[in-house]
mmCIF file of C-alpha atoms in Angstrom:
data_model
loop_
_atom_site.group_PDB
_atom_site.id
_atom_site.type_symbol
_atom_site.label_atom_id
_atom_site.label_comp_id
_atom_site.label_asym_id
_atom_site.label_seq_id
_atom_site.Cartn_x
_atom_site.Cartn_y
_atom_site.Cartn_z
ATOM 1 C CA UNK A 275 31.032 81.758 64.910
ATOM 2 C CA UNK A 276 33.227 80.666 60.888
ATOM 3 C CA UNK A 277 30.571 78.115 59.573
ATOM 4 C CA UNK A 278 26.932 77.101 59.959
ATOM 5 C CA UNK A 279 25.238 74.280 58.503
ATOM 6 C CA UNK A 280 22.696 73.632 56.778
ATOM 7 C CA UNK A 281 19.584 72.503 59.377
ATOM 8 C CA UNK A 282 21.329 74.112 62.537
ATOM 9 C CA UNK A 283 19.421 76.801 64.344
ATOM 10 C CA UNK A 284 21.517 80.315 63.921
ATOM 11 C CA UNK A 285 20.385 82.714 66.569
ATOM 12 C CA UNK A 286 21.772 86.555 65.565
ATOM 13 C CA UNK A 287 20.717 89.397 67.000
ATOM 14 C CA UNK A 288 20.080 92.737 65.462
ATOM 15 C CA UNK A 289 20.153 96.160 68.061
ATOM 16 C CA UNK A 290 18.293 98.220 65.796
ATOM 17 C CA UNK A 291 15.779 100.815 66.787
ATOM 18 C CA UNK A 292 16.414 103.640 64.775
ATOM 19 C CA UNK A 293 12.727 102.719 62.833
ATOM 20 C CA UNK A 294 10.637 102.765 66.429
ATOM 21 C CA UNK A 295 8.278 105.842 66.102
ATOM 22 C CA UNK A 296 6.833 105.886 69.919
ATOM 23 C CA UNK A 297 9.632 104.932 72.846
ATOM 24 C CA UNK A 298 12.748 103.919 71.577
ATOM 25 C CA UNK A 299 14.898 101.221 73.154
ATOM 26 C CA UNK A 300 14.303 98.059 71.424
ATOM 27 C CA UNK A 301 18.183 98.374 70.260
ATOM 28 C CA UNK A 302 18.542 97.088 73.475
ATOM 29 C CA UNK A 303 16.525 93.951 73.339
ATOM 30 C CA UNK A 304 18.882 91.248 72.069
ATOM 31 C CA UNK A 305 20.877 91.836 74.582
ATOM 32 C CA UNK A 306 18.560 91.366 77.096
ATOM 33 C CA UNK A 307 16.792 88.250 75.681
ATOM 34 C CA UNK A 308 19.823 86.837 75.888
ATOM 35 C CA UNK A 309 20.455 87.444 79.729
ATOM 36 C CA UNK A 310 16.708 86.409 81.050
ATOM 37 C CA UNK A 311 18.352 83.233 80.514
ATOM 38 C CA UNK A 312 19.044 82.101 84.019
ATOM 39 C CA UNK A 313 20.085 78.607 83.943
ATOM 40 C CA UNK A 314 23.476 77.340 83.917
ATOM 41 C CA UNK A 315 24.882 78.253 80.850
ATOM 42 C CA UNK A 316 25.862 74.827 79.975
ATOM 43 C CA UNK A 317 24.219 74.392 76.516
ATOM 44 C CA UNK A 318 20.904 72.313 77.602
ATOM 45 C CA UNK A 319 17.170 72.799 77.735
ATOM 46 C CA UNK A 320 15.413 70.232 77.844
ATOM 47 C CA UNK A 321 11.968 70.416 77.355
ATOM 48 C CA UNK A 322 9.798 68.774 80.787
ATOM 49 C CA UNK A 323 7.183 67.968 78.847
ATOM 50 C CA UNK A 324 8.502 67.698 74.683
ATOM 51 C CA UNK A 325 11.351 65.066 75.413
ATOM 52 C CA UNK A 326 14.066 66.662 73.277
ATOM 53 C CA UNK A 327 16.442 69.513 74.158
ATOM 54 C CA UNK A 328 16.349 72.064 71.170
ATOM 55 C CA UNK A 329 19.447 73.458 71.601
ATOM 56 C CA UNK A 330 21.432 70.022 71.196
ATOM 57 C CA UNK A 331 18.926 68.458 68.860
ATOM 58 C CA UNK A 332 18.471 70.866 65.992
ATOM 59 C CA UNK A 333 21.780 72.060 66.837
ATOM 60 C CA UNK A 334 20.607 76.640 68.215
ATOM 61 C CA UNK A 335 23.958 77.889 68.065
ATOM 62 C CA UNK A 336 24.415 81.786 68.816
ATOM 63 C CA UNK A 337 25.827 84.316 66.685
ATOM 64 C CA UNK A 338 26.770 86.868 68.089
ATOM 65 C CA UNK A 339 25.008 90.409 66.910
ATOM 66 C CA UNK A 340 25.064 91.667 63.417
ATOM 67 C CA UNK A 341 27.646 94.525 62.768
ATOM 68 C CA UNK A 342 25.013 97.829 63.130
ATOM 69 C CA UNK A 343 26.384 101.137 62.047
ATOM 70 C CA UNK A 344 24.630 103.512 64.786
ATOM 71 C CA UNK A 345 22.502 106.900 62.922
ATOM 72 C CA UNK A 346 23.165 104.789 59.421
ATOM 73 C CA UNK A 347 19.570 103.656 58.846
ATOM 74 C CA UNK A 348 20.390 102.430 55.344
ATOM 75 C CA UNK A 349 23.833 100.337 56.125
ATOM 76 C CA UNK A 350 22.210 98.793 59.013
ATOM 77 C CA UNK A 351 19.116 97.289 57.395
ATOM 78 C CA UNK A 352 21.729 96.036 54.808
ATOM 79 C CA UNK A 353 24.000 94.388 57.065
ATOM 80 C CA UNK A 354 21.305 93.108 58.283
ATOM 81 C CA UNK A 355 19.930 91.425 55.016
ATOM 82 C CA UNK A 356 23.242 90.059 54.450
ATOM 83 C CA UNK A 357 24.349 88.421 57.754
ATOM 84 C CA UNK A 358 20.853 86.833 57.481
ATOM 85 C CA UNK A 359 21.377 85.824 53.645
ATOM 86 C CA UNK A 360 24.405 83.869 54.661
ATOM 87 C CA UNK A 361 22.243 81.687 57.038
ATOM 88 C CA UNK A 362 19.399 81.266 55.238
ATOM 89 C CA UNK A 363 21.766 80.265 52.233
ATOM 90 C CA UNK A 364 23.236 77.899 53.739
ATOM 91 C CA UNK A 365 20.112 75.990 54.614
ATOM 92 C CA UNK A 366 20.193 76.892 58.230
ATOM 93 C CA UNK A 367 17.555 78.802 59.823
ATOM 94 C CA UNK A 368 18.288 82.024 61.182
ATOM 95 C CA UNK A 369 16.031 83.862 64.348
ATOM 96 C CA UNK A 370 17.130 87.120 64.755
ATOM 97 C CA UNK A 371 16.239 88.552 68.004
ATOM 98 C CA UNK A 372 15.316 92.357 67.072
ATOM 99 C CA UNK A 373 15.555 95.355 67.707
ATOM 100 C CA UNK A 374 12.263 97.325 65.887
ATOM 101 C CA UNK A 375 9.943 95.922 63.321
ATOM 102 C CA UNK A 376 11.862 97.365 60.666
ATOM 103 C CA UNK A 377 14.648 94.885 60.564
ATOM 104 C CA UNK A 378 11.233 92.258 58.840
ATOM 105 C CA UNK A 379 11.776 93.757 55.963
ATOM 106 C CA UNK A 380 15.913 92.093 55.387
ATOM 107 C CA UNK A 381 15.043 89.273 57.611
ATOM 108 C CA UNK A 382 11.782 88.188 54.911
ATOM 109 C CA UNK A 383 13.300 89.764 52.719
ATOM 110 C CA UNK A 384 17.410 87.661 52.970
ATOM 111 C CA UNK A 385 15.156 84.615 53.571
ATOM 112 C CA UNK A 386 12.559 85.361 50.508
ATOM 113 C CA UNK A 387 16.150 84.894 48.182
ATOM 114 C CA UNK A 388 16.879 82.040 49.463
ATOM 115 C CA UNK A 389 14.330 79.775 49.219
ATOM 116 C CA UNK A 390 12.308 81.604 46.182
ATOM 117 C CA UNK A 391 10.899 85.891 45.567
ATOM 118 C CA UNK A 392 7.206 84.973 46.611
ATOM 119 C CA UNK A 393 7.634 81.022 48.071
ATOM 120 C CA UNK A 394 7.924 81.694 51.319
ATOM 121 C CA UNK A 395 4.802 82.683 53.571
ATOM 122 C CA UNK A 396 4.973 85.493 56.462
ATOM 123 C CA UNK A 397 2.753 84.434 59.710
ATOM 124 C CA UNK A 398 3.040 87.337 61.687
ATOM 125 C CA UNK A 399 1.813 87.900 65.263
ATOM 126 C CA UNK A 400 1.445 91.351 66.457
ATOM 127 C CA UNK A 401 -0.774 94.581 67.117
ATOM 128 C CA UNK A 402 -0.141 96.598 64.741
ATOM 129 C CA UNK A 403 -0.293 95.343 61.112
ATOM 130 C CA UNK A 404 2.784 97.469 60.213
ATOM 131 C CA UNK A 405 1.404 98.327 56.809
ATOM 132 C CA UNK A 406 0.900 101.816 56.776
ATOM 133 C CA UNK A 407 2.248 103.985 53.290
ATOM 134 C CA UNK A 408 5.144 105.638 53.578
ATOM 135 C CA UNK A 409 7.034 108.807 50.992
ATOM 136 C CA UNK A 410 10.166 109.072 49.781
ATOM 137 C CA UNK A 411 11.354 110.624 53.669
ATOM 138 C CA UNK A 412 9.909 107.987 55.468
ATOM 139 C CA UNK A 413 10.558 104.069 53.313
ATOM 140 C CA UNK A 414 11.938 102.800 55.793
ATOM 141 C CA UNK A 415 10.160 102.996 59.924
ATOM 142 C CA UNK A 416 8.630 99.635 62.012
ATOM 143 C CA UNK A 417 5.367 100.828 60.841
ATOM 144 C CA UNK A 418 5.908 99.714 57.063
ATOM 145 C CA UNK A 419 7.836 96.654 56.931
ATOM 146 C CA UNK A 420 4.802 94.499 55.741
ATOM 147 C CA UNK A 421 3.512 96.888 52.851
ATOM 148 C CA UNK A 422 6.974 97.120 51.621
ATOM 149 C CA UNK A 423 7.592 93.071 51.487
ATOM 150 C CA UNK A 424 4.647 92.971 49.437
ATOM 151 C CA UNK A 425 5.497 96.353 47.258
ATOM 152 C CA UNK A 426 8.808 94.567 46.402
ATOM 153 C CA UNK A 427 7.387 90.938 45.151
ATOM 154 C CA UNK A 428 9.618 89.118 48.404
ATOM 155 C CA UNK A 429 5.822 87.922 50.331
ATOM 156 C CA UNK A 430 2.823 88.387 48.039
ATOM 157 C CA UNK A 431 -0.110 90.025 50.265
ATOM 158 C CA UNK A 432 -1.801 86.894 49.791
ATOM 159 C CA UNK A 433 0.952 84.843 51.194
ATOM 160 C CA UNK A 434 0.719 87.334 54.988
ATOM 161 C CA UNK A 435 -1.235 85.540 57.609
ATOM 162 C CA UNK A 436 -1.591 88.269 61.223
ATOM 163 C CA UNK A 437 -2.788 87.248 64.370
ATOM 164 C CA UNK A 438 -3.327 89.729 67.499
ATOM 165 C CA UNK A 439 -4.217 92.827 65.488
ATOM 166 C CA UNK A 440 -6.198 95.463 67.220
ATOM 167 C CA UNK A 441 -6.281 99.486 68.633
ATOM 168 C CA UNK A 442 -6.518 102.390 66.038
ATOM 169 C CA UNK A 443 -4.114 102.192 63.697
ATOM 170 C CA UNK A 444 -3.922 101.376 60.751
ATOM 171 C CA UNK A 445 -6.686 103.750 59.714
ATOM 172 C CA UNK A 446 -9.464 102.501 56.911
ATOM 173 C CA UNK A 447 -7.967 103.425 53.554
ATOM 174 C CA UNK A 448 -4.355 101.320 55.253
ATOM 175 C CA UNK A 449 -6.545 97.958 55.336
ATOM 176 C CA UNK A 450 -9.201 98.473 52.156
ATOM 177 C CA UNK A 451 -5.498 98.099 50.820
ATOM 178 C CA UNK A 452 -4.786 95.104 52.590
ATOM 179 C CA UNK A 453 -7.523 93.227 51.647
ATOM 180 C CA UNK A 454 -7.111 94.466 48.425
ATOM 181 C CA UNK A 455 -3.688 92.655 48.344
ATOM 182 C CA UNK A 456 -5.221 89.876 50.125
ATOM 183 C CA UNK A 457 -3.707 89.624 53.306
ATOM 184 C CA UNK A 458 -5.551 87.379 55.898
ATOM 185 C CA UNK A 459 -5.688 89.594 59.254
ATOM 186 C CA UNK A 460 -6.964 88.267 62.664
ATOM 187 C CA UNK A 461 -8.305 90.846 64.452
ATOM 188 C CA UNK A 462 -8.149 90.145 68.695
ATOM 189 C CA UNK A 463 -12.457 90.656 67.485
ATOM 190 C CA UNK A 464 -11.937 87.788 65.689
ATOM 191 C CA UNK A 465 -9.683 85.889 68.075
ATOM 192 C CA UNK A 466 -11.705 86.011 71.323
ATOM 193 C CA UNK A 467 -14.976 85.509 69.445
ATOM 194 C CA UNK A 468 -13.797 82.350 67.433
ATOM 195 C CA UNK A 469 -11.131 80.926 70.393
ATOM 196 C CA UNK A 470 -7.507 80.729 69.992
ATOM 197 C CA UNK A 471 -7.261 77.567 68.593
ATOM 198 C CA UNK A 472 -9.985 77.705 66.116
ATOM 199 C CA UNK A 473 -7.752 80.259 64.636
ATOM 200 C CA UNK A 474 -3.987 78.751 64.827
ATOM 201 C CA UNK A 475 -5.146 75.706 63.043
ATOM 202 C CA UNK A 476 -6.954 77.842 59.758
ATOM 203 C CA UNK A 477 -3.148 80.062 60.025
ATOM 204 C CA UNK A 478 -1.813 76.675 59.972
ATOM 205 C CA UNK A 479 -3.695 75.269 57.157
ATOM 206 C CA UNK A 480 -3.281 78.904 55.663
ATOM 207 C CA UNK A 481 0.501 79.213 55.223
ATOM 208 C CA UNK A 482 0.378 75.326 54.015
ATOM 209 C CA UNK A 483 -1.682 76.154 51.546
ATOM 210 C CA UNK A 484 -2.464 80.162 50.519
ATOM 211 C CA UNK A 485 -5.135 81.441 48.433
ATOM 212 C CA UNK A 486 -3.176 81.347 45.173
ATOM 213 C CA UNK A 487 -3.884 77.224 45.406
ATOM 214 C CA UNK A 488 -0.190 76.238 44.952
ATOM 215 C CA UNK A 489 1.889 75.372 48.197
ATOM 216 C CA UNK A 490 4.687 77.798 49.818
ATOM 217 C CA UNK A 491 8.060 76.300 50.433
ATOM 218 C CA UNK A 492 7.146 77.438 54.106
ATOM 219 C CA UNK A 493 6.924 80.258 56.173
ATOM 220 C CA UNK A 494 8.645 83.114 58.072
ATOM 221 C CA UNK A 495 7.488 84.122 61.592
ATOM 222 C CA UNK A 496 7.604 86.607 62.641
ATOM 223 C CA UNK A 497 7.042 87.969 66.404
ATOM 224 C CA UNK A 498 6.224 91.455 67.625
ATOM 225 C CA UNK A 499 6.269 90.794 71.996
ATOM 226 C CA UNK A 500 3.506 93.516 72.188
ATOM 227 C CA UNK A 501 1.080 91.001 70.917
ATOM 228 C CA UNK A 502 0.391 89.596 74.090
ATOM 229 C CA UNK A 503 -1.069 92.236 75.965
ATOM 230 C CA UNK A 504 0.887 95.029 78.383
ATOM 231 C CA UNK A 505 0.143 93.590 82.163
ATOM 232 C CA UNK A 506 1.593 90.633 80.957
ATOM 233 C CA UNK A 507 4.591 91.975 77.941
ATOM 234 C CA UNK A 508 4.567 95.892 79.401
ATOM 235 C CA UNK A 509 8.351 96.225 78.285
ATOM 236 C CA UNK A 510 7.532 97.340 74.490
ATOM 237 C CA UNK A 511 7.705 100.805 72.283
ATOM 238 C CA UNK A 512 3.714 100.932 71.367
ATOM 239 C CA UNK A 513 2.267 98.426 74.053
ATOM 240 C CA UNK A 514 -1.702 98.078 72.988
ATOM 241 C CA UNK A 515 -4.303 96.561 75.983
ATOM 242 C CA UNK A 516 -6.041 93.793 75.300
ATOM 243 C CA UNK A 517 -4.002 91.588 73.481
ATOM 244 C CA UNK A 518 -2.662 88.002 73.864
ATOM 245 C CA UNK A 519 -1.496 86.259 77.225
ATOM 246 C CA UNK A 520 2.226 84.681 77.205
ATOM 247 C CA UNK A 521 0.533 81.499 77.332
ATOM 248 C CA UNK A 522 -1.270 81.457 73.940
ATOM 249 C CA UNK A 523 2.076 82.601 72.033
ATOM 250 C CA UNK A 524 4.522 80.000 73.799
ATOM 251 C CA UNK A 525 1.999 77.452 72.498
ATOM 252 C CA UNK A 526 1.239 79.025 68.930
ATOM 253 C CA UNK A 527 5.115 79.371 68.115
ATOM 254 C CA UNK A 528 5.678 76.023 69.469
ATOM 255 C CA UNK A 529 2.808 74.625 67.249
ATOM 256 C CA UNK A 530 3.642 76.431 64.589
ATOM 257 C CA UNK A 531 7.282 75.570 64.700
ATOM 258 C CA UNK A 532 6.240 71.781 64.746
ATOM 259 C CA UNK A 533 3.633 71.885 62.207
ATOM 260 C CA UNK A 534 4.822 73.901 59.738
ATOM 261 C CA UNK A 535 8.703 74.471 57.295
ATOM 262 C CA UNK A 536 10.115 77.305 59.420
ATOM 263 C CA UNK A 537 12.819 78.879 57.108
ATOM 264 C CA UNK A 538 13.674 82.376 59.414
ATOM 265 C CA UNK A 539 12.160 84.239 62.407
ATOM 266 C CA UNK A 540 12.687 87.747 63.808
ATOM 267 C CA UNK A 541 11.044 87.643 67.611
ATOM 268 C CA UNK A 542 11.142 91.919 69.083
ATOM 269 C CA UNK A 543 9.872 94.985 69.465
ATOM 270 C CA UNK A 544 11.253 94.505 72.622
ATOM 271 C CA UNK A 545 12.675 97.040 74.810
ATOM 272 C CA UNK A 546 14.081 97.072 78.599
ATOM 273 C CA UNK A 547 13.691 100.545 80.320
ATOM 274 C CA UNK A 548 9.745 99.327 80.558
ATOM 275 C CA UNK A 549 10.540 96.702 81.023
ATOM 276 C CA UNK A 550 9.358 95.910 84.844
ATOM 277 C CA UNK A 551 8.977 94.067 87.027
ATOM 278 C CA UNK A 552 11.175 92.005 86.530
ATOM 279 C CA UNK A 553 12.119 92.036 83.250
ATOM 280 C CA UNK A 554 9.010 89.357 82.477
ATOM 281 C CA UNK A 555 8.735 91.150 79.017
ATOM 282 C CA UNK A 556 12.764 89.616 77.710
ATOM 283 C CA UNK A 557 11.753 86.911 80.068
ATOM 284 C CA UNK A 558 8.569 86.333 77.534
ATOM 285 C CA UNK A 559 10.843 86.509 74.800
ATOM 286 C CA UNK A 560 13.314 84.408 75.608
ATOM 287 C CA UNK A 561 10.703 81.741 76.369
ATOM 288 C CA UNK A 562 9.520 81.933 72.451
ATOM 289 C CA UNK A 563 12.717 82.095 70.718
ATOM 290 C CA UNK A 564 13.353 78.186 72.995
ATOM 291 C CA UNK A 565 9.830 77.416 72.529
ATOM 292 C CA UNK A 566 9.762 77.762 68.382
ATOM 293 C CA UNK A 567 12.683 75.768 68.917
ATOM 294 C CA UNK A 568 11.565 73.222 70.558
ATOM 295 C CA UNK A 569 8.071 72.674 67.971
ATOM 296 C CA UNK A 570 11.601 72.931 65.650
ATOM 297 C CA UNK A 571 13.127 69.922 67.101
ATOM 298 C CA UNK A 572 9.781 67.912 67.257
ATOM 299 C CA UNK A 573 9.298 68.469 63.979
ATOM 300 C CA UNK A 574 13.339 67.558 62.914
ATOM 301 C CA UNK A 575 12.791 63.960 65.162
ATOM 302 C CA UNK A 576 9.623 63.104 63.440
ATOM 303 C CA UNK A 577 10.745 63.852 60.544
ATOM 304 C CA UNK A 578 13.968 61.817 60.495
ATOM 305 C CA UNK A 579 11.895 58.457 61.454
ATOM 306 C CA UNK A 580 11.575 58.742 57.703
ATOM 307 C CA UNK A 581 14.616 58.343 55.550
ATOM 308 C CA UNK A 582 15.922 61.746 54.737
ATOM 309 C CA UNK A 583 18.592 63.819 52.230
ATOM 310 C CA UNK A 584 20.695 65.828 54.329
ATOM 311 C CA UNK A 585 20.990 69.411 53.301
ATOM 312 C CA UNK A 586 23.746 71.650 51.202
ATOM 313 C CA UNK A 587 27.324 71.720 52.482
ATOM 314 C CA UNK A 588 27.889 74.330 54.927
ATOM 315 C CA UNK A 589 29.168 77.452 53.372
ATOM 316 C CA UNK A 590 31.138 80.461 55.780
ATOM 317 C CA UNK A 591 30.011 83.109 57.505
ATOM 318 C CA UNK A 592 31.883 86.698 58.222
ATOM 319 C CA UNK A 593 32.627 86.996 62.256
ATOM 320 C CA UNK A 594 30.279 88.813 64.133
ATOM 321 C CA UNK A 595 30.112 89.654 67.362
ATOM 322 C CA UNK A 596 28.219 89.710 70.270
#
């Protein structure tokens, strides 16, 4: 793809997993997510109930994979930030297929640079908070991207909303730091007690108007596939029992796409080597993309009923290959 226009949704693969702490293999996620589509390659995917086809209504284009320099973490992450920034800077919506969660740091940073440091809210679906402490020797990895976004100023703590946390990490001192940053974290205990719909209502309200009372310019959605119970999504590096159902996640991303101004997104931690039976995790991640873009198309359809100003002119985009 040589050019990207304002309003487009651009799919980018980021086959990177050098930040993985347990089971590697998420570098093969982008290919597995793409290959999970068993329908005709006709560029059409009309949604059964939304009565809209996101691929043609938005439109959605696949720009292939971002160049990853094998073994060179920093250079690879710089490439990711550059390419995501070109898409976001042109007024388009980048959706990045990962890859491990390390890449949310360059992804969300690029979107924040395009739309305003400190002005973007992150809605983060995950079993893990990814706010671990880091030293000089461990500055990059899939356990620290949210902390790095806060420390860098790209996304302040009060603009973080996390859903689905559970298990036995991070430790109490990290949870205390998260509270000090005014992050809003919905643990699965709370989701189960209050009901997922009630939690999602509150997520949308907070995403629109975070804790400082100043409206966000939009949201970045970060979806770690391990937010879903491993009985429904086994193909991931750090599975944690007791998560959301696949139906809950799909409904949530569509609703967020419809009701919020989504500026960018990533879908992460699909590790196809562990994805049995029948590649169900890759299929779920693929449907996350389709449901999210369906929500975006529904939002655009509603908006276009009112006079709206077109975005910025198209911008050149360097060549990338799948």
